[in-house]
Short mmCIF file of N, CA, C and O in Angstrom, two decimals:
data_model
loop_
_atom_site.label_atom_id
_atom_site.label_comp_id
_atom_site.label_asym_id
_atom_site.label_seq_id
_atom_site.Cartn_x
_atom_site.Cartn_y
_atom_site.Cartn_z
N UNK A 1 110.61 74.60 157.72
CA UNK A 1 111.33 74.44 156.50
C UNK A 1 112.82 74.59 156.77
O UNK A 1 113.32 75.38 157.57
N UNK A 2 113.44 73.72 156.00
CA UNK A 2 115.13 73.84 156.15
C UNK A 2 115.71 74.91 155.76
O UNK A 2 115.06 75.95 155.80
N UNK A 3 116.67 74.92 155.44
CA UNK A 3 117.86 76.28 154.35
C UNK A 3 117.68 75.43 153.05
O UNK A 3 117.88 76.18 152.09
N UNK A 4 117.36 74.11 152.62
CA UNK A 4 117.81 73.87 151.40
C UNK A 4 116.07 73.51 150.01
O UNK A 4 115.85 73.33 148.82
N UNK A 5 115.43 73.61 151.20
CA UNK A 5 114.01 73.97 150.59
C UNK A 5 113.77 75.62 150.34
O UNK A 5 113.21 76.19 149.40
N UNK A 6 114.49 76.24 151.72
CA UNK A 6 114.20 77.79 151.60
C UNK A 6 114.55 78.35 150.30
O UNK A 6 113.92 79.15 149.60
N UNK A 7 116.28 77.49 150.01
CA UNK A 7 117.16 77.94 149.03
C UNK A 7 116.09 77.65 147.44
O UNK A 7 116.03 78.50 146.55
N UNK A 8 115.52 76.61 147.41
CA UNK A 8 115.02 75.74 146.06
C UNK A 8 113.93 76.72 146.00
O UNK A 8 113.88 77.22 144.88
N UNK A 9 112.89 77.25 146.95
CA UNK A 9 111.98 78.05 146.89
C UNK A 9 112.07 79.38 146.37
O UNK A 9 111.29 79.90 145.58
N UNK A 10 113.19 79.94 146.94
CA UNK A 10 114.03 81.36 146.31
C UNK A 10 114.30 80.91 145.23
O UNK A 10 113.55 81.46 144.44
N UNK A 11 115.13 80.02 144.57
CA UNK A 11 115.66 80.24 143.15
C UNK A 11 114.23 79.86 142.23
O UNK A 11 113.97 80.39 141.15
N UNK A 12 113.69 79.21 142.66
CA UNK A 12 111.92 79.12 142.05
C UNK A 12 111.20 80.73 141.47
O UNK A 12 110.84 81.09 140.35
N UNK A 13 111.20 81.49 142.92
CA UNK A 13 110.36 82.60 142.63
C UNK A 13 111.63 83.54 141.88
O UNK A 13 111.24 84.48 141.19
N UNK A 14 112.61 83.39 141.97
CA UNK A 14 114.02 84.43 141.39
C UNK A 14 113.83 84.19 139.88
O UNK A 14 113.79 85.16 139.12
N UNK A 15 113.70 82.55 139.27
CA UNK A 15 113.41 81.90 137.99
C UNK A 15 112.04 82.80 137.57
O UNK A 15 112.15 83.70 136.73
N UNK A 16 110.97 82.54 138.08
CA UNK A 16 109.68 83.23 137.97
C UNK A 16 110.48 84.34 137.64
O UNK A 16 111.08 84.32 136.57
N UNK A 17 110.58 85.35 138.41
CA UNK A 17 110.87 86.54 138.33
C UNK A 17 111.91 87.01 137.04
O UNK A 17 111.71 88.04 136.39
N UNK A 18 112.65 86.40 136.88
CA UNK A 18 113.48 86.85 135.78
C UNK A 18 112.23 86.46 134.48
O UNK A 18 111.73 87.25 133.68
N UNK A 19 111.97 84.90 134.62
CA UNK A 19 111.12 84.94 133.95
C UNK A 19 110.15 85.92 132.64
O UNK A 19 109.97 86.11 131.44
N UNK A 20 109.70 86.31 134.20
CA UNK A 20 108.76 87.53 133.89
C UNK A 20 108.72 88.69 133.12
O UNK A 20 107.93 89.08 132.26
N UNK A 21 109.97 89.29 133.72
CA UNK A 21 110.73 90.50 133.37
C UNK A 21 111.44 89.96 131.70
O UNK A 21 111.74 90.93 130.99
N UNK A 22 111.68 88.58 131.08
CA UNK A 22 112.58 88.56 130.08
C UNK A 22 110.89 88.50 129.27
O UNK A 22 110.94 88.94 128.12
N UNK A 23 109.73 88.12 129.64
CA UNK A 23 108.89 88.07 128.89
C UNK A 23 108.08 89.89 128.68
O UNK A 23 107.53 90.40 127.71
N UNK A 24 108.25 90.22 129.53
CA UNK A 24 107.82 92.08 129.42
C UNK A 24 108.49 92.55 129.24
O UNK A 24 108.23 93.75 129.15
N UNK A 25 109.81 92.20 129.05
CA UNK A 25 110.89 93.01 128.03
C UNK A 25 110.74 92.50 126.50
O UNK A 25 111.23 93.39 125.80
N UNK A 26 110.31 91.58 125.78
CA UNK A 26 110.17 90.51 124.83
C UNK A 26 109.33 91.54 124.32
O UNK A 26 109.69 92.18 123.33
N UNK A 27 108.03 91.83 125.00
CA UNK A 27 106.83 91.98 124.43
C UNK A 27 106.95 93.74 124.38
O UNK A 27 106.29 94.31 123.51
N UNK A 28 107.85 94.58 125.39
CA UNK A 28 108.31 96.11 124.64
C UNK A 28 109.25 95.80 123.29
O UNK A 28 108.80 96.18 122.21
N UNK A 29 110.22 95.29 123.32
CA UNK A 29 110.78 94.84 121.91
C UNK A 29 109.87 94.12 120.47
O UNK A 29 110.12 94.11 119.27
N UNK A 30 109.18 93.79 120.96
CA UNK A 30 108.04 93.32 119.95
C UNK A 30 107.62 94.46 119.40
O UNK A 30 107.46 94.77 118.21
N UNK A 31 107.43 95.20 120.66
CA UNK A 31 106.37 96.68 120.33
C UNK A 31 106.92 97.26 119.38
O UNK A 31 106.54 97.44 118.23
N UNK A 32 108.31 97.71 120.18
CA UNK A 32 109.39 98.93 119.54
C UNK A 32 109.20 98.17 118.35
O UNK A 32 108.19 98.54 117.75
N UNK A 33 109.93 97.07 117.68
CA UNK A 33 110.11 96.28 116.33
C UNK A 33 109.00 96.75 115.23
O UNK A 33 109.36 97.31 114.20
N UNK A 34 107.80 96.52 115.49
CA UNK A 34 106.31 96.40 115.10
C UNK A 34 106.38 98.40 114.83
O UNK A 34 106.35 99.06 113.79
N UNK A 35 106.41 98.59 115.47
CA UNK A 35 106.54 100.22 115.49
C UNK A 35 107.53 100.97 114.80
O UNK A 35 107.33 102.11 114.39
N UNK A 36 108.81 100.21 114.64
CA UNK A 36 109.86 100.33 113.17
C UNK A 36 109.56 100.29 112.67
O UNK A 36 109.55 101.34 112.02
N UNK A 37 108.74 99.00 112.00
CA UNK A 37 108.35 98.22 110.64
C UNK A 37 107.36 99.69 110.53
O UNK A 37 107.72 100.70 109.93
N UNK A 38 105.92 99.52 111.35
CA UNK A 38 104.85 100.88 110.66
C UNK A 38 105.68 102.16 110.10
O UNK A 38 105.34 102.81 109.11
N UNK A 39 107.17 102.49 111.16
CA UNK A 39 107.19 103.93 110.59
C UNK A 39 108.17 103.27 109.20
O UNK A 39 107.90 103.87 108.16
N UNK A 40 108.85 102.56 109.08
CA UNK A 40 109.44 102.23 107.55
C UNK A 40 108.19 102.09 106.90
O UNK A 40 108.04 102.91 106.00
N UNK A 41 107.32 101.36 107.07
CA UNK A 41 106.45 101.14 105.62
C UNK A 41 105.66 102.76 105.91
O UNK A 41 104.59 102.94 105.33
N UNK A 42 106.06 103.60 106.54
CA UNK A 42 105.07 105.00 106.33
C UNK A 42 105.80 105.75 105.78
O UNK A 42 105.39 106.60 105.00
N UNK A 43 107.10 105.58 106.09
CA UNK A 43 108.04 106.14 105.24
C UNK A 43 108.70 106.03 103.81
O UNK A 43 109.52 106.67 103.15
N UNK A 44 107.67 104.48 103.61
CA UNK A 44 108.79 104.30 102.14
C UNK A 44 107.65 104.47 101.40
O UNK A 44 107.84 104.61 100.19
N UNK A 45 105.90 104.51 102.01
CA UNK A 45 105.03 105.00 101.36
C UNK A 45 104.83 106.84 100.66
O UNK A 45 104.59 107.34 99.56
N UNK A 46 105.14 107.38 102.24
CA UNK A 46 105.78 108.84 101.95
C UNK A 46 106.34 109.05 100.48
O UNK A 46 105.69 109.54 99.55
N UNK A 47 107.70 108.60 100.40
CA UNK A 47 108.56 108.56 99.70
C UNK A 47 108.02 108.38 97.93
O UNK A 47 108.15 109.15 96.98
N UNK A 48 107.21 106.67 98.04
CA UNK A 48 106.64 106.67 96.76
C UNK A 48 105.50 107.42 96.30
O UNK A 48 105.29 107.32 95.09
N UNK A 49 104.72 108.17 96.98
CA UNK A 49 103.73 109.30 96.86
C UNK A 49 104.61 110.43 96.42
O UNK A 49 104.21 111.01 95.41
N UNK A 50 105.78 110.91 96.97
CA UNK A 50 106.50 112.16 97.03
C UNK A 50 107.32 111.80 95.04
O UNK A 50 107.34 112.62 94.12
N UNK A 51 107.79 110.53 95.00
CA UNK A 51 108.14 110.58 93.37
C UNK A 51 106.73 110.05 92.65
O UNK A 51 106.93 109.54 91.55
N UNK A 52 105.58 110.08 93.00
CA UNK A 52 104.36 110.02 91.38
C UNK A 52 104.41 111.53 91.52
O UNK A 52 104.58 112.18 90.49
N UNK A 53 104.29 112.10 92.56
CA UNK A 53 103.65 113.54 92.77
C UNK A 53 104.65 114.43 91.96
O UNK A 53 104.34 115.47 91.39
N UNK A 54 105.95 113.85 91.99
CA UNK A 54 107.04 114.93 90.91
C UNK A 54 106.96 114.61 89.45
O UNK A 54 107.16 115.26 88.42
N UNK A 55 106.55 113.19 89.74
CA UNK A 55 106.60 112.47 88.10
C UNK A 55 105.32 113.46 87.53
O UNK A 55 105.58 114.07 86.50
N UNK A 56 104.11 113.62 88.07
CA UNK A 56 103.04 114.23 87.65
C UNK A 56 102.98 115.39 87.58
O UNK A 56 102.09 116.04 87.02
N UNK A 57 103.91 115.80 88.13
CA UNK A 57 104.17 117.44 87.83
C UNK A 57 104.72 117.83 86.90
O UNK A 57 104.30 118.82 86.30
N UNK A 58 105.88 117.12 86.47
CA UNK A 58 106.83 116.58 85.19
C UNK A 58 105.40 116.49 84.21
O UNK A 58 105.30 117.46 83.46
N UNK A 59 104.48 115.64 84.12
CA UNK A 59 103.91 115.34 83.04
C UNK A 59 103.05 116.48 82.99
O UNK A 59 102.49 116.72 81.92
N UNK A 60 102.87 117.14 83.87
CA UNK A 60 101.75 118.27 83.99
C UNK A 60 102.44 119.27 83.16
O UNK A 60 101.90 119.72 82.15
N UNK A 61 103.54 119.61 83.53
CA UNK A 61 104.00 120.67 82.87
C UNK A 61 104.64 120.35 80.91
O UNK A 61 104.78 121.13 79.97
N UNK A 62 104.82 119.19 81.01
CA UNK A 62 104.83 118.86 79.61
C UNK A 62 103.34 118.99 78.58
O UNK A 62 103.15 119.34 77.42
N UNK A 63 102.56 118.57 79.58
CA UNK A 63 101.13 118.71 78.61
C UNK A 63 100.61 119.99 78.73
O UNK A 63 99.65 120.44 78.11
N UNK A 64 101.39 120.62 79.65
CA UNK A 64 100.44 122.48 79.72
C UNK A 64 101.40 122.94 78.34
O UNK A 64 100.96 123.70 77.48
N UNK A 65 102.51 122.46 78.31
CA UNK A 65 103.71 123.50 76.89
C UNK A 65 103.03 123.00 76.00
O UNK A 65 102.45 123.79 75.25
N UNK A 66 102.84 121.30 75.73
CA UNK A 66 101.43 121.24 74.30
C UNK A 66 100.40 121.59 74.30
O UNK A 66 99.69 121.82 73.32
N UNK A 67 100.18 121.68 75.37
CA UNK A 67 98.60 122.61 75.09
C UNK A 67 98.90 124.15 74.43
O UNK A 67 98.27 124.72 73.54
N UNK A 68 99.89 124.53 75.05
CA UNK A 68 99.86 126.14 74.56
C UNK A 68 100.77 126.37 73.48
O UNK A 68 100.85 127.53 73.07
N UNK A 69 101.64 125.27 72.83
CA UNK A 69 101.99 124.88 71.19
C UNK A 69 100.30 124.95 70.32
O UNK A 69 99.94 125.59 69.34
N UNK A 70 99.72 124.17 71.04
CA UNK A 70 98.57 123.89 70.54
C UNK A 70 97.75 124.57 70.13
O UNK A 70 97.16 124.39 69.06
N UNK A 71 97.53 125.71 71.11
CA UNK A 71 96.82 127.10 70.51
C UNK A 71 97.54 127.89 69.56
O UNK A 71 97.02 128.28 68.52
N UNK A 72 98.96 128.21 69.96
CA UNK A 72 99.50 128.76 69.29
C UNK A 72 99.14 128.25 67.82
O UNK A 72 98.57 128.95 66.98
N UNK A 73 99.41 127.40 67.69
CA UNK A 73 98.97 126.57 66.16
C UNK A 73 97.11 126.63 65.38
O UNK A 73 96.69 126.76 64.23
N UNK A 74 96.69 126.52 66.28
CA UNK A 74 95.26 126.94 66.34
C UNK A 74 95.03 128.24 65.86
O UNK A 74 94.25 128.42 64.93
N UNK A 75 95.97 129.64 66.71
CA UNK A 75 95.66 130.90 66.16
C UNK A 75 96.15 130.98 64.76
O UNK A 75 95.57 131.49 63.80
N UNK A 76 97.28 130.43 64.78
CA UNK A 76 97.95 130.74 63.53
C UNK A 76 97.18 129.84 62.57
O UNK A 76 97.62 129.93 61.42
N UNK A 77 96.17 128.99 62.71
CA UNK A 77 95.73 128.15 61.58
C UNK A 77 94.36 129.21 61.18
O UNK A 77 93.93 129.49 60.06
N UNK A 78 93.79 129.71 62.74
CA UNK A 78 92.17 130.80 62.34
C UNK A 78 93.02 132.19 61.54
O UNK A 78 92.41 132.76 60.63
N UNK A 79 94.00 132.52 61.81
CA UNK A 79 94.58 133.39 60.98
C UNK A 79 94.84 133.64 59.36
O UNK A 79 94.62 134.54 58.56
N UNK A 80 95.62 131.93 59.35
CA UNK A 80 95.33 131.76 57.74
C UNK A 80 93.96 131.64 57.39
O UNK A 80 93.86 131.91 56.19
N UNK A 81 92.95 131.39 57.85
CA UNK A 81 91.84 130.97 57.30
C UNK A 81 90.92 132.67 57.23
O UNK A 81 90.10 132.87 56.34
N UNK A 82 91.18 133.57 58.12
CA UNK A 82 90.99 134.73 57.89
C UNK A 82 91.22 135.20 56.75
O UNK A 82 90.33 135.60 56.01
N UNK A 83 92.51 135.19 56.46
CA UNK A 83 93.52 135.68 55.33
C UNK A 83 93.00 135.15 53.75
O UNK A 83 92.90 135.81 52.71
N UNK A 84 92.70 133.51 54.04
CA UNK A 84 91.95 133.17 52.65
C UNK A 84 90.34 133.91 52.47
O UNK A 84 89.88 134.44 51.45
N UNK A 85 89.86 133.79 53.45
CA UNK A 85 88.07 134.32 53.50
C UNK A 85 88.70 135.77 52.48
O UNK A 85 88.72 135.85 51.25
N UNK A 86 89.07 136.55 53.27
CA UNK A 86 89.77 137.90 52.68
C UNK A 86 89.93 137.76 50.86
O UNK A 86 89.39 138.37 49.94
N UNK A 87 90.89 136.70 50.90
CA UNK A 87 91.05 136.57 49.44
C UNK A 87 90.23 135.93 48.44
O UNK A 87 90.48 136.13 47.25
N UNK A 88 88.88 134.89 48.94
CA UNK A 88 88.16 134.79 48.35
C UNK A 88 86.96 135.91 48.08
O UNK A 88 86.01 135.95 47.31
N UNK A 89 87.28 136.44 48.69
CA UNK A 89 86.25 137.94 48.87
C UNK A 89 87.03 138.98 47.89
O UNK A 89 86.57 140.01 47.41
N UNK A 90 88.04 138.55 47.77
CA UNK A 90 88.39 139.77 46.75
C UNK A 90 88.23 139.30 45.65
O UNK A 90 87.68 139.90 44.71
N UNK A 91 88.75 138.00 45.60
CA UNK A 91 88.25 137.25 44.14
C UNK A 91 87.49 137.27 43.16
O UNK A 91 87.62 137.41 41.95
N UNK A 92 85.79 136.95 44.58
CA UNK A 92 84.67 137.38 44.21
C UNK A 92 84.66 138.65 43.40
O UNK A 92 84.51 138.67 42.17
N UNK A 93 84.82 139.66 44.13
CA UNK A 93 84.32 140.92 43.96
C UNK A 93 85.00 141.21 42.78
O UNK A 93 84.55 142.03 41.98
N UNK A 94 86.48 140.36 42.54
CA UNK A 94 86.86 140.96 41.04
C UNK A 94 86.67 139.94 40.33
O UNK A 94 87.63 139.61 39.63
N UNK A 95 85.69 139.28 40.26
CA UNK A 95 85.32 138.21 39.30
C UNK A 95 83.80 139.12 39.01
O UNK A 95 83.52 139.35 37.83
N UNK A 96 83.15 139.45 39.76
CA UNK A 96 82.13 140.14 39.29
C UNK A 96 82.06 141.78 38.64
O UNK A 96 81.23 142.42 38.00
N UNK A 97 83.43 142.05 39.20
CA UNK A 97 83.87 143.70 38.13
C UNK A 97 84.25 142.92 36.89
O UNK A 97 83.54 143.23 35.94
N UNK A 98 85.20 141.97 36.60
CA UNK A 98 85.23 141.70 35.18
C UNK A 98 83.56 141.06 34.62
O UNK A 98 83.04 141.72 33.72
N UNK A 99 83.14 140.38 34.90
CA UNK A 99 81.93 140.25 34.18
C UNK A 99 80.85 140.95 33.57
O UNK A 99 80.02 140.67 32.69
N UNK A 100 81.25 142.56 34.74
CA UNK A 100 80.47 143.63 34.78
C UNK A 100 81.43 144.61 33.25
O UNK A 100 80.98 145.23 32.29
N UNK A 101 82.55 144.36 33.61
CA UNK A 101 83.51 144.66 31.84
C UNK A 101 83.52 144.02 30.97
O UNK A 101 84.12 144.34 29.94
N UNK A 102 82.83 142.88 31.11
CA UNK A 102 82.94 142.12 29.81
C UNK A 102 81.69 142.40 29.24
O UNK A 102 81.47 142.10 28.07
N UNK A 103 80.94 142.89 29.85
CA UNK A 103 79.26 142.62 29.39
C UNK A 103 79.09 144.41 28.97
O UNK A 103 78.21 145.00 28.34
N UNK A 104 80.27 144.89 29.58
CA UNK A 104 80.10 146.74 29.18
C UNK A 104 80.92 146.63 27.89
O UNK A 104 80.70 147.65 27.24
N UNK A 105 81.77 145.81 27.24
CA UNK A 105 82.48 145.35 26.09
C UNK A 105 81.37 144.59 24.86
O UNK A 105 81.42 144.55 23.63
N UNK A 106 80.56 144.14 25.69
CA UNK A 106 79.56 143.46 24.79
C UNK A 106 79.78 142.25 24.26
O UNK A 106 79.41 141.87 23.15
N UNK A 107 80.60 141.46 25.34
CA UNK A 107 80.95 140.37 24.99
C UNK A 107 80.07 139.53 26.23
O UNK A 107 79.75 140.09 27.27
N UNK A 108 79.71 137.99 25.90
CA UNK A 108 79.29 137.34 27.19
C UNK A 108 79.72 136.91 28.20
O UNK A 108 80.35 135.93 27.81
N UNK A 109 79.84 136.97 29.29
CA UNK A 109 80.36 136.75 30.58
C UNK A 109 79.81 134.99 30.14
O UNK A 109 78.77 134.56 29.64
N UNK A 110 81.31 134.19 30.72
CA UNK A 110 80.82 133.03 30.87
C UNK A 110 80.40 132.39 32.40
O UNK A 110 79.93 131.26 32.49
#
């Protein structure tokens, strides 16, 4: 073989060779790229989990203060209803002392 086949043969396998190396560098940059993208979309998933999870805490704690408006309102409603039982009971009882005076008067209880 000459110098100018030797030469064409070297820049052949040198071509190959860079070749090579620009295609297994291609395909770590692919990687790395591909491996950005997963940790952004894990991160912007993170992120939208991290605001429902405050939003729901927000709503959690709004519906625990109506709930406990709620009782509050509840006691205070079994309270009045105590308070009337009470007063129909006294009612009673003095609806049946006057009947019991009207009839010791000698008049008719209606």
């Amino acid at each position: 073989m000459d110098a100018a086949t030797l030469g064409a043969v070297g820049t052949i396998v040198v071509g190959l060779a860079a070749a090579a190396a620009a295609l297994y560098g291609h395909r770590g940059a692919n990687a790395a790229q591909q491996s950005g993208a997963v940790l952004g979309g894990y991160s912007t998933l993170v992120d939208n989990l991290q605001e429902e999870r405050d939003k729901l805490r927000t709503l959690l704690v709004e519906n625990e203060r109506l709930l406990a408006a709620s009782y509050a309102e509840l006691a205070s409603e079994r309270a009045d209803k105590a308070r009337l039982h009470e007063q129909i009971t006294a009612l009673t009882t003095e609806n049946a002392r006057l009947r019991e005076r009207i009839a010791e008067l000698g008049g008719q209880p209606t």
